Amino acid sequence: MRDFIWSLSLLFAGISISFAQTNGLEKGTYLSTNKGGKIKLNLLDDNKYELVFYSGGYEIKGDSLVFLKSENTVNNRFDLSFFKDKKAKKVKIKFLNPSYYSFYIGTQKGTEAVQYQRLSDIKTKVDPDYIKIDLDFEIEKTDFLYLVYEDYNGKSDVNKYTLPKDVSEVIIDYDVAIVNDLNLAGSFDKNTKELRISDQAGKDPLVFVNEKDEKPAKTPAVVPIQTESISNWTYPGKDSFQDSYGNTVVDSIYNSLPVDSTAVPAADYSLDPPASYTKYDFKLKIEDNLKKAIESTKTASNKFLVVVVDSKNKSAKEGFNAFVKEQETQTGYNMYDSYNALYDTYNYYLAGADDQKWLKNNKITNDPSVLVLNGNGDVVAAAKSDLTTQQYQFSYYGDLYRKLQRASAFLSIDKVLKNKKTSDADLITAFNKVCSFGSSL
């Protein structure tokens, strides 16, 4: 069974930036004001930059370096504003840009049990198409308000607030700091003057030397007599599906970014639920051309477009239709008895003969292959395989969707930074979009 690898552009490394063309942007240190902690962007001389994702206090104990966690951020994760009106019968809640973090809200009257709701469940009820950035809803009058943030490791911060008797509206902002999960330690080697920093397990430490003690880069003693950069390199007998990196990199951004790869054997995890289960009659809208498919995906805002390339397979259309039917069935069971945009995150399109020019322009040479596009039509990920092999990736319970969101955010800021006509507002918007995923970088 072959191992197939997804390529996702998830980091900034190697991006070529020209800030001089952005009117009004000065050199210096910029702090992110969006969710994700105080990320720093340092614009240096000679059009150089630094992105500092981790910063804070430290202590030196002997030869050990101890990183201090910021308790202030944890204790004040939420920022609440109260508005009062004695005539108000209910309390309006405005939760600012909850994004895709795992939040819960609870209410309590006196000593009664706390009634919790997942914020994402409220979102799908009051804004099923995910049109608004902020979440607006109402709750009954209550004595206490609980706000909970649950991180990816299952740890939750539970915050209890007393609501004023005459409160009419609560505006909630938050700060999900990316350094809370940082669990690093360092040790200094006096002999080599090296500072080694690693997690508590001590595996694969990063080795630092003082900048003033940095040694010149070592010149190789042996150099090749010839060096070439070849796309789709092969040799007689080479299995193109089992190369070292999985698939051909597409779009110019991928040539300068590292690859985040996940290899998973193909498997069919689909189950036919019992007939007694309630299922919403969900139907995917399959467009008849790529342009319409991209436009439909862009309109949805929370979706990605999966493009299937399988022109050499005579039964590709039948296989694609069967896949679509299976996705509709599984999504319908997930939605239960009503439409829920939370489970509707992908559109699908089978590339045809009319799309050959687009494939060529985007350097898509693998056939079969499965591509994922964002609403702007940018290729965010690519897999060198057929659709059946990758079917499990598009399950609601997989983690591909979150990875695609991060990749799309980084791709957006890369395009903004490379555009000489970029405005300050566009740069800030793109940077804040990336910062919103800071906790899972």
mmCIF file of C-alpha atoms in Angstrom, residues 20-286:
data_model
loop_
_atom_site.group_PDB
_atom_site.id
_atom_site.type_symbol
_atom_site.label_atom_id
_atom_site.label_comp_id
_atom_site.label_asym_id
_atom_site.label_seq_id
_atom_site.Cartn_x
_atom_site.Cartn_y
_atom_site.Cartn_z
ATOM 1 C CA ALA A 20 10.106 50.021 1.006
ATOM 2 C CA GLN A 21 7.278 50.155 -1.523
ATOM 3 C CA THR A 22 4.550 50.318 1.126
ATOM 4 C CA ASN A 23 3.687 53.958 1.672
ATOM 5 C CA GLY A 24 3.948 55.207 5.231
ATOM 6 C CA LEU A 25 5.389 52.021 6.730
ATOM 7 C CA GLU A 26 8.373 52.813 8.948
ATOM 8 C CA LYS A 27 11.151 50.584 10.182
ATOM 9 C CA GLY A 28 10.892 49.436 13.782
ATOM 10 C CA THR A 29 9.066 46.935 15.969
ATOM 11 C CA TYR A 30 5.375 46.196 15.385
ATOM 12 C CA LEU A 31 3.217 44.300 17.869
ATOM 13 C CA SER A 32 0.230 42.204 16.793
ATOM 14 C CA THR A 33 -3.045 43.495 18.154
ATOM 15 C CA ASN A 34 -5.081 40.502 17.091
ATOM 16 C CA LYS A 35 -5.674 37.151 18.798
ATOM 17 C CA GLY A 36 -2.661 34.977 19.413
ATOM 18 C CA GLY A 37 -0.488 36.920 21.817
ATOM 19 C CA LYS A 38 1.994 39.750 21.346
ATOM 20 C CA ILE A 39 3.770 38.589 18.227
ATOM 21 C CA LYS A 40 6.494 40.999 17.146
ATOM 22 C CA LEU A 41 7.378 42.011 13.622
ATOM 23 C CA ASN A 42 10.756 43.746 13.459
ATOM 24 C CA LEU A 43 11.462 45.656 10.243
ATOM 25 C CA LEU A 44 15.242 46.069 10.079
ATOM 26 C CA ASP A 45 17.689 47.845 7.815
ATOM 27 C CA ASP A 46 18.432 46.570 4.292
ATOM 28 C CA ASN A 47 14.856 45.264 3.920
ATOM 29 C CA LYS A 48 15.410 42.500 6.488
ATOM 30 C CA TYR A 49 12.744 41.337 8.928
ATOM 31 C CA GLU A 50 12.260 39.192 12.015
ATOM 32 C CA LEU A 51 9.069 37.557 13.272
ATOM 33 C CA VAL A 52 9.236 36.904 17.022
ATOM 34 C CA PHE A 53 6.534 34.481 18.117
ATOM 35 C CA TYR A 54 7.844 33.811 21.627
ATOM 36 C CA SER A 55 8.914 36.429 24.147
ATOM 37 C CA GLY A 56 8.733 36.815 27.903
ATOM 38 C CA GLY A 57 10.746 36.626 31.092
ATOM 39 C CA TYR A 58 13.444 34.201 32.173
ATOM 40 C CA GLU A 59 15.578 33.287 35.163
ATOM 41 C CA ILE A 60 19.158 32.022 35.328
ATOM 42 C CA LYS A 61 19.733 29.346 37.952
ATOM 43 C CA GLY A 62 23.343 28.223 37.879
ATOM 44 C CA ASP A 63 23.941 26.969 34.354
ATOM 45 C CA SER A 64 20.231 26.540 33.690
ATOM 46 C CA LEU A 65 17.911 28.909 31.883
ATOM 47 C CA VAL A 66 14.278 28.899 33.030
ATOM 48 C CA PHE A 67 11.562 30.414 30.846
ATOM 49 C CA LEU A 68 8.790 32.099 32.827
ATOM 50 C CA LYS A 69 5.174 31.781 31.805
ATOM 51 C CA SER A 70 2.976 34.845 31.811
ATOM 52 C CA GLU A 71 0.293 34.265 34.426
ATOM 53 C CA ASN A 72 -1.275 37.605 33.618
ATOM 54 C CA THR A 73 -2.465 36.393 30.230
ATOM 55 C CA VAL A 74 -4.071 33.275 31.683
ATOM 56 C CA ASN A 75 -5.767 35.144 34.534
ATOM 57 C CA ASN A 76 -7.072 37.806 32.175
ATOM 58 C CA ARG A 77 -7.746 35.802 29.054
ATOM 59 C CA PHE A 78 -11.134 37.497 28.553
ATOM 60 C CA ASP A 79 -11.853 41.225 28.471
ATOM 61 C CA LEU A 80 -15.469 42.092 29.304
ATOM 62 C CA SER A 81 -17.364 45.368 28.899
ATOM 63 C CA PHE A 82 -20.780 45.871 30.551
ATOM 64 C CA PHE A 83 -23.623 48.087 29.370
ATOM 65 C CA LYS A 84 -26.585 48.700 31.650
ATOM 66 C CA ASP A 85 -30.294 49.251 31.109
ATOM 67 C CA LYS A 86 -32.770 48.606 33.941
ATOM 68 C CA LYS A 87 -35.565 47.951 31.424
ATOM 69 C CA ALA A 88 -33.697 45.163 29.605
ATOM 70 C CA LYS A 89 -35.420 41.773 29.883
ATOM 71 C CA LYS A 90 -32.538 39.796 28.361
ATOM 72 C CA VAL A 91 -28.771 40.198 28.082
ATOM 73 C CA LYS A 92 -27.190 40.732 24.686
ATOM 74 C CA ILE A 93 -23.837 39.028 24.185
ATOM 75 C CA LYS A 94 -21.329 40.185 21.563
ATOM 76 C CA PHE A 95 -18.317 37.853 21.340
ATOM 77 C CA LEU A 96 -15.665 39.522 19.201
ATOM 78 C CA ASN A 97 -14.244 37.356 16.403
ATOM 79 C CA PRO A 98 -14.357 33.954 18.125
ATOM 80 C CA SER A 99 -12.512 32.501 15.115
ATOM 81 C CA TYR A 100 -12.060 28.718 15.370
ATOM 82 C CA TYR A 101 -10.952 28.510 18.982
ATOM 83 C CA SER A 102 -12.758 26.198 21.373
ATOM 84 C CA PHE A 103 -14.839 28.472 23.614
ATOM 85 C CA TYR A 104 -17.772 27.730 25.898
ATOM 86 C CA ILE A 105 -20.197 30.063 27.661
ATOM 87 C CA GLY A 106 -22.103 29.199 30.818
ATOM 88 C CA THR A 107 -24.836 30.812 32.878
ATOM 89 C CA GLN A 108 -25.768 30.271 36.497
ATOM 90 C CA LYS A 109 -28.603 31.532 38.667
ATOM 91 C CA GLY A 110 -27.713 31.546 42.335
ATOM 92 C CA THR A 111 -26.465 28.113 43.359
ATOM 93 C CA GLU A 112 -28.120 26.242 40.507
ATOM 94 C CA ALA A 113 -26.074 24.079 38.135
ATOM 95 C CA VAL A 114 -24.131 25.914 35.448
ATOM 96 C CA GLN A 115 -25.664 25.625 31.972
ATOM 97 C CA TYR A 116 -22.913 25.482 29.340
ATOM 98 C CA GLN A 117 -23.058 25.872 25.559
ATOM 99 C CA ARG A 118 -20.304 25.506 22.994
ATOM 100 C CA LEU A 119 -19.808 28.828 21.229
ATOM 101 C CA SER A 120 -19.520 27.137 17.832
ATOM 102 C CA ASP A 121 -22.959 25.546 18.370
ATOM 103 C CA ILE A 122 -24.462 28.972 19.029
ATOM 104 C CA LYS A 123 -22.705 30.288 15.911
ATOM 105 C CA THR A 124 -24.277 27.681 13.659
ATOM 106 C CA LYS A 125 -27.728 28.537 15.015
ATOM 107 C CA VAL A 126 -27.644 32.332 14.771
ATOM 108 C CA ASP A 127 -25.244 32.669 11.807
ATOM 109 C CA PRO A 128 -25.270 29.336 9.924
ATOM 110 C CA ASP A 129 -23.558 30.783 6.840
ATOM 111 C CA TYR A 130 -20.712 32.292 8.915
ATOM 112 C CA ILE A 131 -21.285 35.723 7.375
ATOM 113 C CA LYS A 132 -20.439 37.842 10.424
ATOM 114 C CA ILE A 133 -17.041 37.995 12.095
ATOM 115 C CA ASP A 134 -18.461 38.695 15.560
ATOM 116 C CA LEU A 135 -21.039 36.506 17.271
ATOM 117 C CA ASP A 136 -24.213 38.205 18.559
ATOM 118 C CA PHE A 137 -26.836 36.387 20.617
ATOM 119 C CA GLU A 138 -28.996 36.770 23.735
ATOM 120 C CA ILE A 139 -29.156 34.979 27.060
ATOM 121 C CA GLU A 140 -31.687 35.073 29.872
ATOM 122 C CA LYS A 141 -30.993 37.253 32.875
ATOM 123 C CA THR A 142 -28.543 35.436 35.155
ATOM 124 C CA ASP A 143 -26.312 36.006 38.173
ATOM 125 C CA PHE A 144 -23.046 34.565 36.925
ATOM 126 C CA LEU A 145 -21.401 34.223 33.534
ATOM 127 C CA TYR A 146 -18.790 31.532 32.826
ATOM 128 C CA LEU A 147 -16.311 31.745 29.953
ATOM 129 C CA VAL A 148 -14.149 28.749 29.111
ATOM 130 C CA TYR A 149 -11.234 28.327 26.722
ATOM 131 C CA GLU A 150 -10.211 24.744 25.956
ATOM 132 C CA ASP A 151 -6.807 24.252 24.346
ATOM 133 C CA TYR A 152 -5.763 21.473 21.990
ATOM 134 C CA ASN A 153 -4.300 19.406 24.821
ATOM 135 C CA GLY A 154 -7.618 19.285 26.668
ATOM 136 C CA LYS A 155 -6.637 21.848 29.326
ATOM 137 C CA SER A 156 -9.366 24.401 30.039
ATOM 138 C CA ASP A 157 -9.328 27.857 31.626
ATOM 139 C CA VAL A 158 -12.660 28.453 33.376
ATOM 140 C CA ASN A 159 -13.481 32.070 34.269
ATOM 141 C CA LYS A 160 -16.474 33.063 36.430
ATOM 142 C CA TYR A 161 -17.878 36.613 36.346
ATOM 143 C CA THR A 162 -20.599 38.325 38.370
ATOM 144 C CA LEU A 163 -23.111 40.136 36.178
ATOM 145 C CA PRO A 164 -24.571 43.440 37.402
ATOM 146 C CA LYS A 165 -28.319 43.246 38.109
ATOM 147 C CA ASP A 166 -29.156 45.859 35.458
ATOM 148 C CA VAL A 167 -26.742 44.637 32.761
ATOM 149 C CA SER A 168 -28.214 44.749 29.245
ATOM 150 C CA GLU A 169 -25.212 43.888 27.065
ATOM 151 C CA VAL A 170 -21.821 42.215 27.479
ATOM 152 C CA ILE A 171 -19.046 42.630 24.925
ATOM 153 C CA ILE A 172 -16.405 39.908 25.165
ATOM 154 C CA ASP A 173 -12.912 40.085 23.736
ATOM 155 C CA TYR A 174 -10.125 37.606 24.400
ATOM 156 C CA ASP A 175 -6.409 36.950 24.123
ATOM 157 C CA VAL A 176 -5.242 33.413 23.319
ATOM 158 C CA ALA A 177 -1.520 33.756 23.964
ATOM 159 C CA ILE A 178 0.659 31.392 21.969
ATOM 160 C CA VAL A 179 3.311 31.086 24.672
ATOM 161 C CA ASN A 180 1.104 29.444 27.290
ATOM 162 C CA ASP A 181 1.889 25.970 26.024
ATOM 163 C CA LEU A 182 5.604 26.662 25.759
ATOM 164 C CA ASN A 183 7.432 24.313 28.105
ATOM 165 C CA LEU A 184 11.117 24.900 27.422
ATOM 166 C CA ALA A 185 14.289 24.728 29.485
ATOM 167 C CA GLY A 186 17.878 25.683 28.711
ATOM 168 C CA SER A 187 21.367 24.806 29.883
ATOM 169 C CA PHE A 188 24.695 26.536 29.223
ATOM 170 C CA ASP A 189 27.882 24.597 28.462
ATOM 171 C CA LYS A 190 30.793 26.636 29.816
ATOM 172 C CA ASN A 191 33.337 24.677 27.793
ATOM 173 C CA THR A 192 31.741 25.114 24.377
ATOM 174 C CA LYS A 193 29.864 28.317 25.320
ATOM 175 C CA GLU A 194 26.766 26.819 23.814
ATOM 176 C CA LEU A 195 23.232 27.403 25.089
ATOM 177 C CA ARG A 196 21.019 24.357 24.508
ATOM 178 C CA ILE A 197 17.256 24.835 24.641
ATOM 179 C CA SER A 198 14.715 22.024 24.407
ATOM 180 C CA ASP A 199 11.427 20.810 25.818
ATOM 181 C CA GLN A 200 11.362 19.093 29.174
ATOM 182 C CA ALA A 201 12.158 15.749 27.556
ATOM 183 C CA GLY A 202 15.467 17.180 26.358
ATOM 184 C CA LYS A 203 15.143 15.762 22.846
ATOM 185 C CA ASP A 204 16.531 17.483 19.750
ATOM 186 C CA PRO A 205 17.730 20.661 21.489
ATOM 187 C CA LEU A 206 18.313 23.915 19.640
ATOM 188 C CA VAL A 207 21.926 25.014 20.058
ATOM 189 C CA PHE A 208 22.689 28.728 20.334
ATOM 190 C CA VAL A 209 25.945 30.642 20.494
ATOM 191 C CA ASN A 210 26.383 34.295 21.334
ATOM 192 C CA GLU A 211 26.271 36.376 18.172
ATOM 193 C CA LYS A 212 29.705 37.797 18.904
ATOM 194 C CA ASP A 213 31.110 34.249 19.121
ATOM 195 C CA GLU A 214 29.476 33.034 15.920
ATOM 196 C CA LYS A 215 31.892 31.207 13.669
ATOM 197 C CA PRO A 216 32.020 31.763 9.905
ATOM 198 C CA ALA A 217 30.017 29.313 7.857
ATOM 199 C CA LYS A 218 32.040 26.220 7.076
ATOM 200 C CA THR A 219 33.178 25.940 3.483
ATOM 201 C CA PRO A 220 32.664 22.396 2.119
ATOM 202 C CA ALA A 221 35.915 20.604 1.427
ATOM 203 C CA VAL A 222 34.333 18.693 -1.425
ATOM 204 C CA VAL A 223 32.020 20.381 -3.922
ATOM 205 C CA PRO A 224 29.987 18.900 -6.784
ATOM 206 C CA ILE A 225 31.283 19.367 -10.294
ATOM 207 C CA GLN A 226 27.760 20.151 -11.481
ATOM 208 C CA THR A 227 24.534 21.297 -9.806
ATOM 209 C CA GLU A 228 21.110 21.450 -11.451
ATOM 210 C CA SER A 229 17.591 22.232 -10.305
ATOM 211 C CA ILE A 230 15.193 19.906 -12.113
ATOM 212 C CA SER A 231 11.406 19.771 -11.874
ATOM 213 C CA ASN A 232 9.848 16.292 -11.810
ATOM 214 C CA TRP A 233 13.249 14.585 -11.733
ATOM 215 C CA THR A 234 13.105 10.896 -12.514
ATOM 216 C CA TYR A 235 15.090 7.933 -13.806
ATOM 217 C CA PRO A 236 14.135 4.663 -15.508
ATOM 218 C CA GLY A 237 12.191 2.495 -13.067
ATOM 219 C CA LYS A 238 11.561 5.270 -10.502
ATOM 220 C CA ASP A 239 8.097 5.089 -8.945
ATOM 221 C CA SER A 240 6.836 8.654 -9.190
ATOM 222 C CA PHE A 241 4.358 8.040 -6.370
ATOM 223 C CA GLN A 242 7.063 7.288 -3.810
ATOM 224 C CA ASP A 243 9.512 10.146 -4.147
ATOM 225 C CA SER A 244 11.044 11.719 -1.059
ATOM 226 C CA TYR A 245 8.636 14.664 -0.756
ATOM 227 C CA GLY A 246 5.395 13.281 -2.072
ATOM 228 C CA ASN A 247 4.400 15.539 -4.931
ATOM 229 C CA THR A 248 5.387 18.368 -7.238
ATOM 230 C CA VAL A 249 5.353 21.740 -5.542
ATOM 231 C CA VAL A 250 2.909 24.146 -7.136
ATOM 232 C CA ASP A 251 2.816 27.948 -7.406
ATOM 233 C CA SER A 252 5.884 30.109 -6.836
ATOM 234 C CA ILE A 253 5.369 30.429 -3.084
ATOM 235 C CA TYR A 254 6.004 26.721 -2.559
ATOM 236 C CA ASN A 255 9.481 26.984 -4.022
ATOM 237 C CA SER A 256 10.568 29.069 -1.046
ATOM 238 C CA LEU A 257 8.632 27.477 1.778
ATOM 239 C CA PRO A 258 9.372 24.305 3.762
ATOM 240 C CA VAL A 259 6.973 21.411 3.434
ATOM 241 C CA ASP A 260 4.796 20.185 6.279
ATOM 242 C CA SER A 261 4.183 16.565 5.345
ATOM 243 C CA THR A 262 1.917 13.900 6.745
ATOM 244 C CA ALA A 263 2.046 10.391 5.355
ATOM 245 C CA VAL A 264 -0.928 8.180 6.128
ATOM 246 C CA PRO A 265 -1.733 4.812 4.545
ATOM 247 C CA ALA A 266 -4.933 4.772 2.568
ATOM 248 C CA ALA A 267 -7.884 3.328 4.426
ATOM 249 C CA ASP A 268 -11.642 3.329 4.191
ATOM 250 C CA TYR A 269 -13.153 4.365 7.512
ATOM 251 C CA SER A 270 -16.658 5.006 6.218
ATOM 252 C CA LEU A 271 -19.488 3.231 8.026
ATOM 253 C CA ASP A 272 -23.124 2.888 7.109
ATOM 254 C CA PRO A 273 -25.018 4.302 10.115
ATOM 255 C CA PRO A 274 -28.049 2.356 11.340
ATOM 256 C CA ALA A 275 -31.318 3.145 9.578
ATOM 257 C CA SER A 276 -32.749 4.503 12.838
ATOM 258 C CA TYR A 277 -30.324 7.446 12.866
ATOM 259 C CA THR A 278 -31.711 10.868 11.939
ATOM 260 C CA LYS A 279 -30.083 12.325 8.816
ATOM 261 C CA TYR A 280 -30.418 15.759 7.255
ATOM 262 C CA ASP A 281 -30.939 15.626 3.480
ATOM 263 C CA PHE A 282 -27.694 17.398 2.602
ATOM 264 C CA LYS A 283 -26.698 17.984 -1.016
ATOM 265 C CA LEU A 284 -23.401 19.294 -2.383
ATOM 266 C CA LYS A 285 -23.578 21.763 -5.262
ATOM 267 C CA ILE A 286 -21.169 20.559 -7.947
#
